[in-house]
């Protein structure tokens, strides 16, 4: 590998972790958090900034602004610092201390929304704040990860091809949904490439993305309180929701085996395990999931016993092994009933 001159170049990872010995299913996990942004969002951030530069949207006095619960904010902080740009991240009270400190260390300005919108939650409140900033000052350039085609384009061009290069005959792809960028880029590439893989989108309980009732969510990353414009559920075969309790238990189980991953990763792997426990009882399917983030930013939440106990009770500390198995799959929609992957 050639030496990298810019942090945003360090996004091409072909690292896959085999989770079969731990979970009992042929599930491989593509690790996307081993870069200087600490998450898969570095791909989207690099793609959106490059598109803005190509379109000549950035002036010498421009200030990048974005709404983020954490990971994209860190990724844009990395790129802005490297390029000598100013960056303002509009986040909310759920952004954990480590993530906020990371962005500030990289030179970003944080505007923290303390109160959620009565109907659209923290996300709508953040978006309203971004729109107000842009209306007040034309120096602000909003990349808008929620509608920007360069978001999903980054995963169509790189993430998905890397998966199919490694696993050309994979039976099932599990991918989490936040803004919809990773999910849509990968799904579109899989469809266009002619892959036979079943596409399973994974979200958090309490998110409205799959048309479900909104509810409280404590773990930032996946999920949304406003329908993400990029996401098209019809391209997916199955839609699976994961309770945050299962996310926490899955994360802590991985950590007990030396693998410290983030909340978004825990949600995706928990959704994959629930789906596989229901449909892969013969242990014959080859599957892959995408790990968006690492666990260091969750040390004061998911991996803190007191936080887990206070918010989810003693069950949060139980391992995902008999007699304490993971919860049943929450299948929101299945396009074709039980999978036919033969």
PDB file of N, CA, C and O in Angstrom, residues 94-137:
ATOM      1  N   UNK A  94     -27.521  13.871  22.709  1.00  0.00           N
ATOM      2  CA  UNK A  94     -27.147  12.456  22.736  1.00  0.00           C
ATOM      3  C   UNK A  94     -25.719  12.220  22.285  1.00  0.00           C
ATOM      4  O   UNK A  94     -25.181  11.121  22.457  1.00  0.00           O
ATOM      5  N   UNK A  95     -25.088  13.220  21.694  1.00  0.00           N
ATOM      6  CA  UNK A  95     -23.694  13.071  21.257  1.00  0.00           C
ATOM      7  C   UNK A  95     -22.830  12.848  22.492  1.00  0.00           C
ATOM      8  O   UNK A  95     -22.805  13.678  23.403  1.00  0.00           O
ATOM      9  N   UNK A  96     -22.110  11.736  22.536  1.00  0.00           N
ATOM     10  CA  UNK A  96     -21.368  11.423  23.761  1.00  0.00           C
ATOM     11  C   UNK A  96     -20.132  12.302  23.921  1.00  0.00           C
ATOM     12  O   UNK A  96     -19.649  12.916  22.975  1.00  0.00           O
ATOM     13  N   UNK A  97     -19.632  12.344  25.131  1.00  0.00           N
ATOM     14  CA  UNK A  97     -18.553  13.269  25.475  1.00  0.00           C
ATOM     15  C   UNK A  97     -17.287  13.020  24.657  1.00  0.00           C
ATOM     16  O   UNK A  97     -16.605  13.957  24.245  1.00  0.00           O
ATOM     17  N   UNK A  98     -16.953  11.765  24.442  1.00  0.00           N
ATOM     18  CA  UNK A  98     -15.734  11.441  23.704  1.00  0.00           C
ATOM     19  C   UNK A  98     -15.805  11.951  22.272  1.00  0.00           C
ATOM     20  O   UNK A  98     -14.837  12.506  21.740  1.00  0.00           O
ATOM     21  N   UNK A  99     -16.953  11.757  21.621  1.00  0.00           N
ATOM     22  CA  UNK A  99     -17.126  12.225  20.248  1.00  0.00           C
ATOM     23  C   UNK A  99     -17.039  13.739  20.173  1.00  0.00           C
ATOM     24  O   UNK A  99     -16.373  14.300  19.297  1.00  0.00           O
ATOM     25  N   UNK A 100     -17.710  14.423  21.097  1.00  0.00           N
ATOM     26  CA  UNK A 100     -17.679  15.882  21.115  1.00  0.00           C
ATOM     27  C   UNK A 100     -16.250  16.384  21.339  1.00  0.00           C
ATOM     28  O   UNK A 100     -15.791  17.326  20.671  1.00  0.00           O
ATOM     29  N   UNK A 101     -15.536  15.749  22.259  1.00  0.00           N
ATOM     30  CA  UNK A 101     -14.155  16.156  22.534  1.00  0.00           C
ATOM     31  C   UNK A 101     -13.259  15.923  21.324  1.00  0.00           C
ATOM     32  O   UNK A 101     -12.349  16.722  21.045  1.00  0.00           O
ATOM     33  N   UNK A 102     -13.505  14.849  20.590  1.00  0.00           N
ATOM     34  CA  UNK A 102     -12.720  14.557  19.387  1.00  0.00           C
ATOM     35  C   UNK A 102     -12.904  15.648  18.339  1.00  0.00           C
ATOM     36  O   UNK A 102     -11.933  16.128  17.745  1.00  0.00           O
ATOM     37  N   UNK A 103     -14.150  16.037  18.111  1.00  0.00           N
ATOM     38  CA  UNK A 103     -14.403  17.089  17.122  1.00  0.00           C
ATOM     39  C   UNK A 103     -13.750  18.398  17.530  1.00  0.00           C
ATOM     40  O   UNK A 103     -13.132  19.086  16.706  1.00  0.00           O
ATOM     41  N   UNK A 104     -13.855  18.753  18.804  1.00  0.00           N
ATOM     42  CA  UNK A 104     -13.231  20.006  19.261  1.00  0.00           C
ATOM     43  C   UNK A 104     -11.710  19.937  19.139  1.00  0.00           C
ATOM     44  O   UNK A 104     -11.068  20.927  18.776  1.00  0.00           O
ATOM     45  N   UNK A 105     -11.136  18.777  19.430  1.00  0.00           N
ATOM     46  CA  UNK A 105      -9.685  18.628  19.311  1.00  0.00           C
ATOM     47  C   UNK A 105      -9.216  18.842  17.877  1.00  0.00           C
ATOM     48  O   UNK A 105      -8.095  19.314  17.637  1.00  0.00           O
ATOM     49  N   UNK A 106     -10.077  18.518  16.918  1.00  0.00           N
ATOM     50  CA  UNK A 106      -9.750  18.682  15.503  1.00  0.00           C
ATOM     51  C   UNK A 106     -10.076  20.083  14.990  1.00  0.00           C
ATOM     52  O   UNK A 106      -9.892  20.364  13.805  1.00  0.00           O
ATOM     53  N   UNK A 107     -10.580  20.936  15.864  1.00  0.00           N
ATOM     54  CA  UNK A 107     -10.817  22.322  15.487  1.00  0.00           C
ATOM     55  C   UNK A 107     -12.232  22.669  15.093  1.00  0.00           C
ATOM     56  O   UNK A 107     -12.496  23.801  14.664  1.00  0.00           O
ATOM     57  N   UNK A 108     -13.164  21.735  15.219  1.00  0.00           N
ATOM     58  CA  UNK A 108     -14.546  22.003  14.836  1.00  0.00           C
ATOM     59  C   UNK A 108     -15.265  22.822  15.895  1.00  0.00           C
ATOM     60  O   UNK A 108     -14.941  22.765  17.084  1.00  0.00           O
ATOM     61  N   UNK A 109     -16.246  23.582  15.470  1.00  0.00           N
ATOM     62  CA  UNK A 109     -17.153  24.282  16.377  1.00  0.00           C
ATOM     63  C   UNK A 109     -18.407  23.425  16.541  1.00  0.00           C
ATOM     64  O   UNK A 109     -18.966  22.936  15.552  1.00  0.00           O
ATOM     65  N   UNK A 110     -18.860  23.230  17.776  1.00  0.00           N
ATOM     66  CA  UNK A 110     -20.058  22.431  18.037  1.00  0.00           C
ATOM     67  C   UNK A 110     -21.198  23.321  18.497  1.00  0.00           C
ATOM     68  O   UNK A 110     -21.027  24.167  19.391  1.00  0.00           O
ATOM     69  N   UNK A 111     -22.345  23.152  17.873  1.00  0.00           N
ATOM     70  CA  UNK A 111     -23.579  23.769  18.333  1.00  0.00           C
ATOM     71  C   UNK A 111     -24.488  22.638  18.782  1.00  0.00           C
ATOM     72  O   UNK A 111     -24.882  21.784  17.965  1.00  0.00           O
ATOM     73  N   UNK A 112     -24.804  22.583  20.063  1.00  0.00           N
ATOM     74  CA  UNK A 112     -25.551  21.460  20.633  1.00  0.00           C
ATOM     75  C   UNK A 112     -27.010  21.844  20.831  1.00  0.00           C
ATOM     76  O   UNK A 112     -27.333  22.774  21.578  1.00  0.00           O
ATOM     77  N   UNK A 113     -27.893  21.122  20.150  1.00  0.00           N
ATOM     78  CA  UNK A 113     -29.335  21.308  20.309  1.00  0.00           C
ATOM     79  C   UNK A 113     -29.770  20.567  21.569  1.00  0.00           C
ATOM     80  O   UNK A 113     -29.573  19.354  21.673  1.00  0.00           O
ATOM     81  N   UNK A 114     -30.331  21.275  22.513  1.00  0.00           N
ATOM     82  CA  UNK A 114     -30.674  20.680  23.807  1.00  0.00           C
ATOM     83  C   UNK A 114     -32.087  20.121  23.859  1.00  0.00           C
ATOM     84  O   UNK A 114     -32.375  19.208  24.634  1.00  0.00           O
ATOM     85  N   UNK A 115     -32.993  20.668  23.029  1.00  0.00           N
ATOM     86  CA  UNK A 115     -34.389  20.248  23.076  1.00  0.00           C
ATOM     87  C   UNK A 115     -34.826  19.671  21.735  1.00  0.00           C
ATOM     88  O   UNK A 115     -34.602  20.275  20.690  1.00  0.00           O
ATOM     89  N   UNK A 116     -35.454  18.495  21.740  1.00  0.00           N
ATOM     90  CA  UNK A 116     -35.947  17.921  20.476  1.00  0.00           C
ATOM     91  C   UNK A 116     -37.180  18.658  19.968  1.00  0.00           C
ATOM     92  O   UNK A 116     -37.911  19.285  20.752  1.00  0.00           O
ATOM     93  N   UNK A 117     -37.394  18.609  18.680  1.00  0.00           N
ATOM     94  CA  UNK A 117     -38.625  19.125  18.106  1.00  0.00           C
ATOM     95  C   UNK A 117     -39.788  18.239  18.574  1.00  0.00           C
ATOM     96  O   UNK A 117     -39.647  17.013  18.640  1.00  0.00           O
ATOM     97  N   UNK A 118     -40.948  18.803  18.912  1.00  0.00           N
ATOM     98  CA  UNK A 118     -42.063  17.999  19.420  1.00  0.00           C
ATOM     99  C   UNK A 118     -42.502  16.876  18.486  1.00  0.00           C
ATOM    100  O   UNK A 118     -42.972  15.828  18.935  1.00  0.00           O
ATOM    101  N   UNK A 119     -42.334  17.070  17.176  1.00  0.00           N
ATOM    102  CA  UNK A 119     -42.783  16.058  16.217  1.00  0.00           C
ATOM    103  C   UNK A 119     -41.617  15.333  15.542  1.00  0.00           C
ATOM    104  O   UNK A 119     -41.700  14.127  15.311  1.00  0.00           O
ATOM    105  N   UNK A 120     -40.557  16.039  15.238  1.00  0.00           N
ATOM    106  CA  UNK A 120     -39.451  15.447  14.489  1.00  0.00           C
ATOM    107  C   UNK A 120     -38.233  15.116  15.313  1.00  0.00           C
ATOM    108  O   UNK A 120     -37.201  14.707  14.752  1.00  0.00           O
ATOM    109  N   UNK A 121     -38.323  15.253  16.642  1.00  0.00           N
ATOM    110  CA  UNK A 121     -37.226  14.874  17.510  1.00  0.00           C
ATOM    111  C   UNK A 121     -35.985  15.726  17.331  1.00  0.00           C
ATOM    112  O   UNK A 121     -36.019  16.844  16.799  1.00  0.00           O
ATOM    113  N   UNK A 122     -34.855  15.188  17.810  1.00  0.00           N
ATOM    114  CA  UNK A 122     -33.604  15.917  17.739  1.00  0.00           C
ATOM    115  C   UNK A 122     -33.170  16.173  16.304  1.00  0.00           C
ATOM    116  O   UNK A 122     -32.579  17.219  15.991  1.00  0.00           O
ATOM    117  N   UNK A 123     -33.443  15.226  15.424  1.00  0.00           N
ATOM    118  CA  UNK A 123     -32.994  15.389  14.041  1.00  0.00           C
ATOM    119  C   UNK A 123     -33.628  16.617  13.403  1.00  0.00           C
ATOM    120  O   UNK A 123     -32.941  17.443  12.795  1.00  0.00           O
ATOM    121  N   UNK A 124     -34.940  16.771  13.535  1.00  0.00           N
ATOM    122  CA  UNK A 124     -35.587  17.946  12.940  1.00  0.00           C
ATOM    123  C   UNK A 124     -35.089  19.232  13.588  1.00  0.00           C
ATOM    124  O   UNK A 124     -34.882  20.249  12.909  1.00  0.00           O
ATOM    125  N   UNK A 125     -34.867  19.191  14.896  1.00  0.00           N
ATOM    126  CA  UNK A 125     -34.350  20.378  15.576  1.00  0.00           C
ATOM    127  C   UNK A 125     -32.970  20.747  15.040  1.00  0.00           C
ATOM    128  O   UNK A 125     -32.658  21.933  14.841  1.00  0.00           O
ATOM    129  N   UNK A 126     -32.139  19.735  14.792  1.00  0.00           N
ATOM    130  CA  UNK A 126     -30.813  19.994  14.234  1.00  0.00           C
ATOM    131  C   UNK A 126     -30.911  20.562  12.824  1.00  0.00           C
ATOM    132  O   UNK A 126     -30.226  21.524  12.463  1.00  0.00           O
ATOM    133  N   UNK A 127     -31.770  19.960  12.005  1.00  0.00           N
ATOM    134  CA  UNK A 127     -31.913  20.422  10.626  1.00  0.00           C
ATOM    135  C   UNK A 127     -32.434  21.853  10.579  1.00  0.00           C
ATOM    136  O   UNK A 127     -31.982  22.664   9.748  1.00  0.00           O
ATOM    137  N   UNK A 128     -33.367  22.173  11.452  1.00  0.00           N
ATOM    138  CA  UNK A 128     -33.875  23.553  11.505  1.00  0.00           C
ATOM    139  C   UNK A 128     -32.756  24.528  11.863  1.00  0.00           C
ATOM    140  O   UNK A 128     -32.687  25.637  11.318  1.00  0.00           O
ATOM    141  N   UNK A 129     -31.871  24.113  12.766  1.00  0.00           N
ATOM    142  CA  UNK A 129     -30.762  24.980  13.159  1.00  0.00           C
ATOM    143  C   UNK A 129     -29.792  25.180  11.996  1.00  0.00           C
ATOM    144  O   UNK A 129     -29.307  26.294  11.773  1.00  0.00           O
ATOM    145  N   UNK A 130     -29.524  24.131  11.247  1.00  0.00           N
ATOM    146  CA  UNK A 130     -28.637  24.253  10.087  1.00  0.00           C
ATOM    147  C   UNK A 130     -29.247  25.204   9.054  1.00  0.00           C
ATOM    148  O   UNK A 130     -28.557  26.085   8.513  1.00  0.00           O
ATOM    149  N   UNK A 131     -30.526  25.029   8.771  1.00  0.00           N
ATOM    150  CA  UNK A 131     -31.199  25.896   7.786  1.00  0.00           C
ATOM    151  C   UNK A 131     -31.153  27.356   8.223  1.00  0.00           C
ATOM    152  O   UNK A 131     -30.961  28.264   7.397  1.00  0.00           O
ATOM    153  N   UNK A 132     -31.322  27.585   9.516  1.00  0.00           N
ATOM    154  CA  UNK A 132     -31.278  28.958  10.017  1.00  0.00           C
ATOM    155  C   UNK A 132     -29.891  29.565   9.844  1.00  0.00           C
ATOM    156  O   UNK A 132     -29.751  30.737   9.444  1.00  0.00           O
ATOM    157  N   UNK A 133     -28.849  28.778  10.109  1.00  0.00           N
ATOM    158  CA  UNK A 133     -27.492  29.267   9.931  1.00  0.00           C
ATOM    159  C   UNK A 133     -27.228  29.643   8.469  1.00  0.00           C
ATOM    160  O   UNK A 133     -26.635  30.691   8.179  1.00  0.00           O
ATOM    161  N   UNK A 134     -27.658  28.778   7.561  1.00  0.00           N
ATOM    162  CA  UNK A 134     -27.428  29.035   6.129  1.00  0.00           C
ATOM    163  C   UNK A 134     -28.202  30.261   5.649  1.00  0.00           C
ATOM    164  O   UNK A 134     -27.728  31.016   4.786  1.00  0.00           O
ATOM    165  N   UNK A 135     -29.397  30.483   6.215  1.00  0.00           N
ATOM    166  CA  UNK A 135     -30.200  31.644   5.831  1.00  0.00           C
ATOM    167  C   UNK A 135     -29.585  32.940   6.346  1.00  0.00           C
ATOM    168  O   UNK A 135     -29.701  33.995   5.711  1.00  0.00           O
ATOM    169  N   UNK A 136     -28.897  32.853   7.476  1.00  0.00           N
ATOM    170  CA  UNK A 136     -28.318  34.046   8.098  1.00  0.00           C
ATOM    171  C   UNK A 136     -26.983  34.442   7.488  1.00  0.00           C
ATOM    172  O   UNK A 136     -26.609  35.620   7.517  1.00  0.00           O
ATOM    173  N   UNK A 137     -26.239  33.491   6.946  1.00  0.00           N
ATOM    174  CA  UNK A 137     -24.872  33.763   6.517  1.00  0.00           C
ATOM    175  C   UNK A 137     -24.535  32.881   5.321  1.00  0.00           C
ATOM    176  O   UNK A 137     -24.520  31.649   5.432  1.00  0.00           O
TER     177      UNK A 137
END
